[in-house]
Short mmCIF file of C-alpha atoms and ligand atoms in Angstrom, two decimals:
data_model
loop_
_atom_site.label_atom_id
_atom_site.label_comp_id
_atom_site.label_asym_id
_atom_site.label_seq_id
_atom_site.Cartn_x
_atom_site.Cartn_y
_atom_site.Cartn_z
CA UNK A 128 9.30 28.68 1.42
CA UNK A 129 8.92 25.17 2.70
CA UNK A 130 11.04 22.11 2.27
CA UNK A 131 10.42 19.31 -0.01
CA UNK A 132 11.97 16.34 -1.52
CA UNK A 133 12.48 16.63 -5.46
CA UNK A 134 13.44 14.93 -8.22
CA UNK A 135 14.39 16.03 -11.20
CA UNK A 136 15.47 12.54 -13.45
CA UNK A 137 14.57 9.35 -13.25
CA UNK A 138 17.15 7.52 -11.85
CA UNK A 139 18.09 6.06 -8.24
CA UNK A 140 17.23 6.97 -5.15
CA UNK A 141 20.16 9.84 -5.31
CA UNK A 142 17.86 11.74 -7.46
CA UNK A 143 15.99 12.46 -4.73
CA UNK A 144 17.06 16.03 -3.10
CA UNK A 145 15.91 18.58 -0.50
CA UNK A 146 14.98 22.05 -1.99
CA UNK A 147 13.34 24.83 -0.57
CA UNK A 148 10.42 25.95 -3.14
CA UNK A 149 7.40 28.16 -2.77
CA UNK A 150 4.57 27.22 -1.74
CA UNK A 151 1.59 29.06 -3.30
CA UNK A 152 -1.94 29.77 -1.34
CA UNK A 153 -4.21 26.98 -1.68
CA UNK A 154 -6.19 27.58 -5.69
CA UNK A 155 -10.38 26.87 -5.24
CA UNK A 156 -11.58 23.82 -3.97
CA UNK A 157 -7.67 23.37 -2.63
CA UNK A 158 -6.66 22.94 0.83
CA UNK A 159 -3.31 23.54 2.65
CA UNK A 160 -1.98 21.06 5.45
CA UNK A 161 1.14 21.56 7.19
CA UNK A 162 2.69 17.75 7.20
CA UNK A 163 2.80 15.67 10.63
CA UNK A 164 4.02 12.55 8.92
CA UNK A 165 4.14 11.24 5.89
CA UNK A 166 3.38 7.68 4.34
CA UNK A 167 6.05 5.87 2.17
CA UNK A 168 5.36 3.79 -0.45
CA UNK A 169 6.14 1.14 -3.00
CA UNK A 170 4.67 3.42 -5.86
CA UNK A 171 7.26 6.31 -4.27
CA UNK A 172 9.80 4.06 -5.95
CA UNK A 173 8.41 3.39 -9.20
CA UNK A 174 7.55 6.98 -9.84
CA UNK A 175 11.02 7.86 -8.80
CA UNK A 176 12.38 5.06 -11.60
CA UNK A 177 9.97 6.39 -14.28
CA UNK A 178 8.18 3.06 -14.46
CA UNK A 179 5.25 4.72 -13.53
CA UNK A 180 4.51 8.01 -15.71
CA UNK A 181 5.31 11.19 -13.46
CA UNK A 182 6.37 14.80 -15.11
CA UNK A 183 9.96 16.06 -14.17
CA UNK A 184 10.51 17.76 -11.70
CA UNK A 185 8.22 16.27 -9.18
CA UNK A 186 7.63 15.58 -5.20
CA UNK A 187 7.02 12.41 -4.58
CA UNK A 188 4.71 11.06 -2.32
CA UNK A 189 0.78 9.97 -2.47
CA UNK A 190 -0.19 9.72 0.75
CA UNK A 191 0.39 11.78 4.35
CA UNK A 192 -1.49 12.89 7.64
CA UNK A 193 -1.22 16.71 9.20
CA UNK A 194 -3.14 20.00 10.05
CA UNK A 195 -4.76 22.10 7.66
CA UNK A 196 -3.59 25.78 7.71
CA UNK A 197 -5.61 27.59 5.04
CA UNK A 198 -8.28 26.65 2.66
CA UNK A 199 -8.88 27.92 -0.57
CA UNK A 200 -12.23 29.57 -2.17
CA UNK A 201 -15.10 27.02 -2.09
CA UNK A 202 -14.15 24.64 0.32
CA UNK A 203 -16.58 24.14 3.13
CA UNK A 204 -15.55 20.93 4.59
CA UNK A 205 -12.69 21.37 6.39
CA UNK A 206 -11.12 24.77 8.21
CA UNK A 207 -7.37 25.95 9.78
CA UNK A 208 -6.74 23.09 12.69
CA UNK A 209 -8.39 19.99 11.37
CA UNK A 210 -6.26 16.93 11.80
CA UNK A 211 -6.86 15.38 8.48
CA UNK A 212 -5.44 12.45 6.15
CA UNK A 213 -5.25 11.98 2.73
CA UNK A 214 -3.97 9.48 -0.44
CA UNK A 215 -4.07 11.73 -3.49
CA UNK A 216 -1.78 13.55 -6.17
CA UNK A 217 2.15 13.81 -5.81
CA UNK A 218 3.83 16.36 -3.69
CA UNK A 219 3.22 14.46 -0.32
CA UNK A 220 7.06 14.26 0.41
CA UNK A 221 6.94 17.76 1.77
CA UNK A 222 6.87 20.19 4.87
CA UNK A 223 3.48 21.18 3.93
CA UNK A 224 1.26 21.58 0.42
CA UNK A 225 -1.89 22.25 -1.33
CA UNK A 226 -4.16 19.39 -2.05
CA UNK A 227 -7.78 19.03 -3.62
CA UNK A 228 -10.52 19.22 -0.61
CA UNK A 229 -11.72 15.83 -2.33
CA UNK A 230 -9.00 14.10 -1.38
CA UNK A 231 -9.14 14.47 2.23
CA UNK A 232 -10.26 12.85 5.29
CA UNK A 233 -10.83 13.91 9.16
CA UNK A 234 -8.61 12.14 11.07
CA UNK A 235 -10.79 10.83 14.05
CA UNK A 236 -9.53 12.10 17.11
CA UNK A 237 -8.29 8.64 18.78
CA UNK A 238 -6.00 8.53 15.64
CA UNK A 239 -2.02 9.37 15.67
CA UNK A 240 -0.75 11.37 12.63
CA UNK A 241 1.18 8.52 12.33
CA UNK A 242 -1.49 6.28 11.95
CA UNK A 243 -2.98 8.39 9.59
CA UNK A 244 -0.31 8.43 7.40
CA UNK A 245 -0.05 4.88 6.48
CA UNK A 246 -3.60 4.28 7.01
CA UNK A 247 -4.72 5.92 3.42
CA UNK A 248 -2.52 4.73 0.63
CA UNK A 249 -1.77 0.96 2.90
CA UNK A 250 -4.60 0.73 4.60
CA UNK A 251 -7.21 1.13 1.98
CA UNK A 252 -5.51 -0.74 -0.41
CA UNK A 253 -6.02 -3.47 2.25
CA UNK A 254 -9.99 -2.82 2.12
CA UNK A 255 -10.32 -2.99 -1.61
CA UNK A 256 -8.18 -6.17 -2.30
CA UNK A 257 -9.64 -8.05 0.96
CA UNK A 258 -13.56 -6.33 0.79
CA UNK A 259 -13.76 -5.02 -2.90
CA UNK A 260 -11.71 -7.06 -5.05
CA UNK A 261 -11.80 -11.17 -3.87
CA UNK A 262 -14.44 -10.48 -0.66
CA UNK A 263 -12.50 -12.77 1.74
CA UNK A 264 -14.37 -15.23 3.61
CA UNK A 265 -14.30 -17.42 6.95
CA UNK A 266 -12.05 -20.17 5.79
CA UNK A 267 -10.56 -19.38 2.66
CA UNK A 268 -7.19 -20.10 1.60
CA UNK A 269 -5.37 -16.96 1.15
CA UNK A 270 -2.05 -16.51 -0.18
CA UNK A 271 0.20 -12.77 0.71
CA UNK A 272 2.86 -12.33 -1.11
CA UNK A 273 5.86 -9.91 0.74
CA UNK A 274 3.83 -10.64 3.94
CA UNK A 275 6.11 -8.67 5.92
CA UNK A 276 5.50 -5.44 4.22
CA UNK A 277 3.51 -2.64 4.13
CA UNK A 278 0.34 -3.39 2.91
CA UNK A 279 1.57 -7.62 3.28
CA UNK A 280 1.05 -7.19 7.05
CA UNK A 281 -2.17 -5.47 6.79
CA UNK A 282 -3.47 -7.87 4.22
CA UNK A 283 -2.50 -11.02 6.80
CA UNK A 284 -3.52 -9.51 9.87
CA UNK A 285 -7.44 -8.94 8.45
CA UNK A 286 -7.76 -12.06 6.77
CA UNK A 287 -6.90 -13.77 9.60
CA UNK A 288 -9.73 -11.44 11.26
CA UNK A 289 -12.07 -12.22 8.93
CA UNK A 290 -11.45 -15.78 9.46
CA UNK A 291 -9.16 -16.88 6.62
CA UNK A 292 -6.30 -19.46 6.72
CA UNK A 293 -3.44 -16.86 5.21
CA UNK A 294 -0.14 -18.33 4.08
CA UNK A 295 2.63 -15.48 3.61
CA UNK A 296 5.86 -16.11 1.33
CA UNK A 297 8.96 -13.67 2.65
CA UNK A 298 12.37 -12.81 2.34
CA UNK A 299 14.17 -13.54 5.58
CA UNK A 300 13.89 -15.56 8.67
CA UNK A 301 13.46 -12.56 10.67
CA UNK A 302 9.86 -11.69 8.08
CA UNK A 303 8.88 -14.78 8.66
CA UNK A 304 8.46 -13.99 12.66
CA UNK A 305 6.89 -10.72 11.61
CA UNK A 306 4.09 -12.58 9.13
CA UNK A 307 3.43 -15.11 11.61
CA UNK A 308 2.50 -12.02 14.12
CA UNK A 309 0.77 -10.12 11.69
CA UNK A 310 -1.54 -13.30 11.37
CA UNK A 311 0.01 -15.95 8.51
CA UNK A 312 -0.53 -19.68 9.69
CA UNK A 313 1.86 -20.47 7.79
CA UNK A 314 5.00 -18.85 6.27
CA UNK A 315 7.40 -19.63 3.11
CA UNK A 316 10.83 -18.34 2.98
CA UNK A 317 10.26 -17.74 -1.41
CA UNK A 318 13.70 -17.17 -1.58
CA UNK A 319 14.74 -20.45 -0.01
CA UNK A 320 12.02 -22.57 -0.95
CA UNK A 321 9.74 -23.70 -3.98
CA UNK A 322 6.50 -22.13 -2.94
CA UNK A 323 4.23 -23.71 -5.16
CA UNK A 324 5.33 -27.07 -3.63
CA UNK A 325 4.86 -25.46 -0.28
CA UNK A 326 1.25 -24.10 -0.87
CA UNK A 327 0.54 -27.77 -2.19
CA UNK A 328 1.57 -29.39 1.25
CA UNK A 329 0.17 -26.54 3.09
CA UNK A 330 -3.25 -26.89 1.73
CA UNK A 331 -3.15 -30.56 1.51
CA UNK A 332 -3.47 -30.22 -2.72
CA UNK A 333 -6.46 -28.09 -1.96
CA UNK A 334 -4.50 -24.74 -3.12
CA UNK A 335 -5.93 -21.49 -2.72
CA UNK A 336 -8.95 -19.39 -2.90
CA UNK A 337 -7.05 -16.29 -3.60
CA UNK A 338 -3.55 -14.89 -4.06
CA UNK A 339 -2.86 -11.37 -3.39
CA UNK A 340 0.49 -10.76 -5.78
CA UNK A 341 2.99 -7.53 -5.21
CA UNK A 342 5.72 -8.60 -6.40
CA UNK A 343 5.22 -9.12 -9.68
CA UNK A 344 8.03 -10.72 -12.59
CA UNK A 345 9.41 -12.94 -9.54
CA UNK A 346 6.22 -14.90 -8.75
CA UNK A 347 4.98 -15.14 -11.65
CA UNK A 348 3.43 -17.58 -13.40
CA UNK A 349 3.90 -19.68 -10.21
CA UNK A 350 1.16 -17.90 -8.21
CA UNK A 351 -1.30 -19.28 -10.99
CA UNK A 352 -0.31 -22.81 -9.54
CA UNK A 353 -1.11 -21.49 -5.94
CA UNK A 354 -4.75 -21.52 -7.07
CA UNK A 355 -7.63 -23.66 -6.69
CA UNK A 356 -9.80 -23.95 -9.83
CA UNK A 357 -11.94 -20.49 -10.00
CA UNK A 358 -9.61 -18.87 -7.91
CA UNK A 359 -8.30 -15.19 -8.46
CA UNK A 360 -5.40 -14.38 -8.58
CA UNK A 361 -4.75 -10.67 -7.70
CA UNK A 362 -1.23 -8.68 -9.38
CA UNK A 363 -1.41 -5.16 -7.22
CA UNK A 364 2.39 -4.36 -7.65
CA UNK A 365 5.54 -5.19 -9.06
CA UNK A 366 8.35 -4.70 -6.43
CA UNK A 367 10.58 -7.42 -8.48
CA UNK A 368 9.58 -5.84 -11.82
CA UNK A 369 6.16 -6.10 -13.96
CA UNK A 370 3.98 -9.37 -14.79
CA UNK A 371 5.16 -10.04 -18.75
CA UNK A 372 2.61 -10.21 -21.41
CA UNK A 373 1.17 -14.28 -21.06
CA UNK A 374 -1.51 -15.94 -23.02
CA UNK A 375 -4.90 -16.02 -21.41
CA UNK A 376 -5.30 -19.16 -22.27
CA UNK A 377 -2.65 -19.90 -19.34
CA UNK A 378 -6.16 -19.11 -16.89
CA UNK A 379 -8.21 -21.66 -18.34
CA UNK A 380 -5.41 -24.58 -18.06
CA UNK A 381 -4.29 -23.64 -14.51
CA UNK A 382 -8.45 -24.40 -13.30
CA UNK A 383 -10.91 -21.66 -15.01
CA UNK A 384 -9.11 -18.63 -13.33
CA UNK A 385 -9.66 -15.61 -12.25
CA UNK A 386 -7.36 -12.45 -12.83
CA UNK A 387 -7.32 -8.62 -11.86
CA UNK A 388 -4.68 -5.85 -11.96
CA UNK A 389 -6.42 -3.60 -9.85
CA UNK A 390 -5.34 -0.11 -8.76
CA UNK A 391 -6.59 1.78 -5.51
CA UNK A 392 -6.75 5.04 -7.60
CA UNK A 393 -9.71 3.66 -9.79
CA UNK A 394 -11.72 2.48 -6.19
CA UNK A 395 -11.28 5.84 -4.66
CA UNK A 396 -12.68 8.08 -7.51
CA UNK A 397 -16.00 8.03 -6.26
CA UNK A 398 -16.02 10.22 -3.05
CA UNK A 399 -18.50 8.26 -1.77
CA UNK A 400 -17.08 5.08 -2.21
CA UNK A 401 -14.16 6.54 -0.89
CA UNK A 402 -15.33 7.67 2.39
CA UNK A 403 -17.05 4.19 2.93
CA UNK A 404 -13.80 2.14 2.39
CA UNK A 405 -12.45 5.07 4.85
CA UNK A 406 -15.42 4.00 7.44
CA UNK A 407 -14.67 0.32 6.75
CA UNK A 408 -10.91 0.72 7.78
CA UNK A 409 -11.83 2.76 10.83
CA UNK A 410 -14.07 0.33 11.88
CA UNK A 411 -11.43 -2.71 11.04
CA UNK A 412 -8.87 -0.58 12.95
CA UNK A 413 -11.01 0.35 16.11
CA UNK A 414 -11.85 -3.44 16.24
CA UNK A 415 -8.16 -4.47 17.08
CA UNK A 416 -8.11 -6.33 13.48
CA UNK A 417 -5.35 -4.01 11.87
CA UNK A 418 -2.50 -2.70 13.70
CA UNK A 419 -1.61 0.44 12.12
CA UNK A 420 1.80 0.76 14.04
CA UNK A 421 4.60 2.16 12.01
CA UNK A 422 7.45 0.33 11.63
CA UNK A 423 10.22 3.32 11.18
CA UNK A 424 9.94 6.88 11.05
CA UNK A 425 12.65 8.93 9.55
CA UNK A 426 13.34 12.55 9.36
CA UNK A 427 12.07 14.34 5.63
CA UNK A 428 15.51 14.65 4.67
CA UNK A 429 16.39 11.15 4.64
CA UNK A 430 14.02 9.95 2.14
CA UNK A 431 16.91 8.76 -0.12
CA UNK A 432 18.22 6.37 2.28
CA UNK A 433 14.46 4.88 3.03
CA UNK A 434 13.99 4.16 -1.21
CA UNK A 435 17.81 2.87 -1.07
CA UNK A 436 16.49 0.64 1.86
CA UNK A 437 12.85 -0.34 0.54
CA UNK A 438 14.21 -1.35 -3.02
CA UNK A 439 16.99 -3.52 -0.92
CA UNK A 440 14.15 -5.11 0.92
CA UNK A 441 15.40 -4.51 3.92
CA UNK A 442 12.49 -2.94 5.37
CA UNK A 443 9.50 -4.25 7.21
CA UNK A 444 6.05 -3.06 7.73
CA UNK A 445 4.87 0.74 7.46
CA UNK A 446 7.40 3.81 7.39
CA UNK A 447 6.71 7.50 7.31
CA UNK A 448 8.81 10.28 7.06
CA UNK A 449 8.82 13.66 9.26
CA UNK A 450 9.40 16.92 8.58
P1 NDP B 90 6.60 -3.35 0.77
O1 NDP B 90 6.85 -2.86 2.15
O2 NDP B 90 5.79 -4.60 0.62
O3 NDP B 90 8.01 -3.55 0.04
C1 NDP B 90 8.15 -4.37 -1.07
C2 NDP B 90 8.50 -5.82 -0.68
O4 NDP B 90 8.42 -6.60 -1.86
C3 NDP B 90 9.92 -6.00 -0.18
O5 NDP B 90 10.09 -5.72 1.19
C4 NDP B 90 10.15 -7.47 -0.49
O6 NDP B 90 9.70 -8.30 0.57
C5 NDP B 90 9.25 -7.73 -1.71
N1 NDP B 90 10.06 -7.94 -2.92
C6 NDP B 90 10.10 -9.09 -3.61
N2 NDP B 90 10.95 -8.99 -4.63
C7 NDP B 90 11.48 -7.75 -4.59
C8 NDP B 90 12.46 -7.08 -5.37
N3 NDP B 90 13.06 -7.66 -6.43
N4 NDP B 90 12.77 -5.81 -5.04
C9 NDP B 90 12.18 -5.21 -4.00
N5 NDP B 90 11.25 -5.81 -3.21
C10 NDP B 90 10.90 -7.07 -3.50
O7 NDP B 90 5.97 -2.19 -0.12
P2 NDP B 90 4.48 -1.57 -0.06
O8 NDP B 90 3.75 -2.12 1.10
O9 NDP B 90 4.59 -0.10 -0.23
O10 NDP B 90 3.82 -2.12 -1.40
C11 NDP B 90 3.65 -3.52 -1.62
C12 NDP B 90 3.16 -3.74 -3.03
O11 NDP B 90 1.84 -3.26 -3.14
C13 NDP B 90 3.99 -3.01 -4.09
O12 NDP B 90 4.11 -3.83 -5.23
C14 NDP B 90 3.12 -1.82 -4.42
O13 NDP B 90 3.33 -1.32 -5.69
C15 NDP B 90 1.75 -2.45 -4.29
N6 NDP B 90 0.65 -1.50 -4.10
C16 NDP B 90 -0.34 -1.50 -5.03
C17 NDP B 90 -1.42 -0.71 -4.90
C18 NDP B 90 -2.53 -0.82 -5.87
O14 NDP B 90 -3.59 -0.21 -5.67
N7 NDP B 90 -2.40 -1.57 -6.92
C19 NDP B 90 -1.52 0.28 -3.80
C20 NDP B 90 -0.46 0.15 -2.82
C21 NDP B 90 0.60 -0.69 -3.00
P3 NDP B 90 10.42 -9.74 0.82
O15 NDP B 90 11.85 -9.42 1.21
O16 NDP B 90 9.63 -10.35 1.92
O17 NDP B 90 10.33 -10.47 -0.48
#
């Protein structure tokens, strides 16, 4: 028996409860990891609401960091005692699981659990939308969205490596400190101020070559007037609710632009392009230009009271859970 999170509903974060279930040997081309920390998430919440399709009952959870204990028929790669890291299928929110071989890492050595926890699902989501999606340049204007959050901070502090001038909007007077550290020249209290007119005095009218948009319903279709002509405009999330239906003829007034709904899920279904984004992180993180520090770390059990705190926006920067 080990313990897990489940849910059983939809519903708030109350739906989320500690069982004990059984946990099966690992099928072929599975393997098993005993959990050393686990990553929490934005989509955590929106699988939890049912906005995003999940079967009933379920355990959350997409991404984690631990040590494998058994591997199932087929799998070469990996043996009992690798440290290893993974984003991948539900059931991360647990004291230990089976998960496809393909959607593992080694963690390198020099690595905490911890780190490797919110490095997958945060951190390469950070390497497609910077790298993949709009390849971010010396000097571009960049506008973060949530800059204070999970993958906000990562996305300001490597810009800012890679030489960009990144703006972040935030929620409180105490994100804004946080953004600035994590790399934003500039920072916009959204909920205070008009940040359209903001970006425009920022930028001196020049607007931006990109805006990297997770939240959603609440910045939109302002971010559009964030944006240079040509520029992109990126919608990875909805933490205030999803982007409504618009015309696309709203890209060609606001300056010929640009726009993606990406997912990380569609990058990483190529193994191989997979474990390259992996190397690119690694080699981002080893540099000093991400800081994969977590911000909190609570026990398993309290998983309710991190969604109750994440959908309040009361929480900064990376948070795992333990078991
Ligand atoms: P965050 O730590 O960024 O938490 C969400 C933040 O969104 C809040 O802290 C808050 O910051 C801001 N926010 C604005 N409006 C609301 C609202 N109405 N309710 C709640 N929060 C709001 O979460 P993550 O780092 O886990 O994820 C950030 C975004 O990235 C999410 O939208 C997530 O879905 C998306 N994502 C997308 C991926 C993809 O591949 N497409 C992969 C990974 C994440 P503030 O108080 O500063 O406004």
């Amino acid at each position: 028996m080990v313990k897990v999170i489940r849910a059983h509903q939809p519903g708030g974060p109350e739906v989320l409860q500690l069982e004990d279930i059984d946990l099966p040997a690992p099928g072929p081309g599975e393997v098993q990891l005993r959990h050393h920390a686990i990553g929490v998430n934005y989509i955590d919440v929106y699988r939890r609401t049912g906005a995003y399709p999940a079967e009933f009952p379920f355990v959350p959870g997409h991404e984690g960091a631990g040590e494998v204990i058994a591997v199932g028929e087929g799998v070469k790669e990996f043996q009992p005692g690798d440290r290893v890291a993974y984003v991948g299928a539900l059931g991360g929110y647990s004291e230990a699981r089976n998960i496809s071989a393909a959607s593992l890492v080694h963690l390198p050595k020099s690595f905490s659990y911890a780190t490797g926890a919110v490095m997958m699902l945060k951190g390469l989501t950070a390497q497609y939308l910077l790298r993949r999606t709009f390849r971010v340049k010396k000097g571009h204007r960049v506008l973060v969205h949530a800059g204070a959050g999970g993958v906000g901070q990562l996305l300001c502090q490597w810009a800012s490596a890679l030489g960009a001038k990144v703006t972040a909007t935030v929620g409180s007077q105490e994100k804004a400190e946080i953004a600035h550290h994590a790399g934003a020249k500039h920072v916009i209290l959204y909920r205070e101020e008009d940040f359209v007119q903001r970006v425009r005095e920022i930028t001196k009218g020049r607007l931006c070559d990109v805006v990297y948009d997770g939240v959603g319903a609440a910045t939109f279709p302002a971010s559009l007037d964030c944006l240079a002509p040509f520029g992109m405009f990126v919608s990875f999330g909805s933490a205030s609710g999803p982007v409504p239906a618009f015309d696309l003829a709203l890209l060609a007034q606001k300056g010929s632009l640009y726009a993606t709904r990406p997912s990380l899920f569609t990058h990483i279904a190529d193994r191989r392009v997979y474990e390259d984004m992996t190397e690119d992180l690694e080699r981002a993180i080893k540099r000093g230009h991400l800081n994969l520090d977590v911000a909190a770390s609570f026990p398993l059990e309290e998983a309710a009271k991190v969604h109750a705190a994440l959908e309040a926006r009361q929480t900064v920067g990376s948070i795992v859970l333990t078991p």
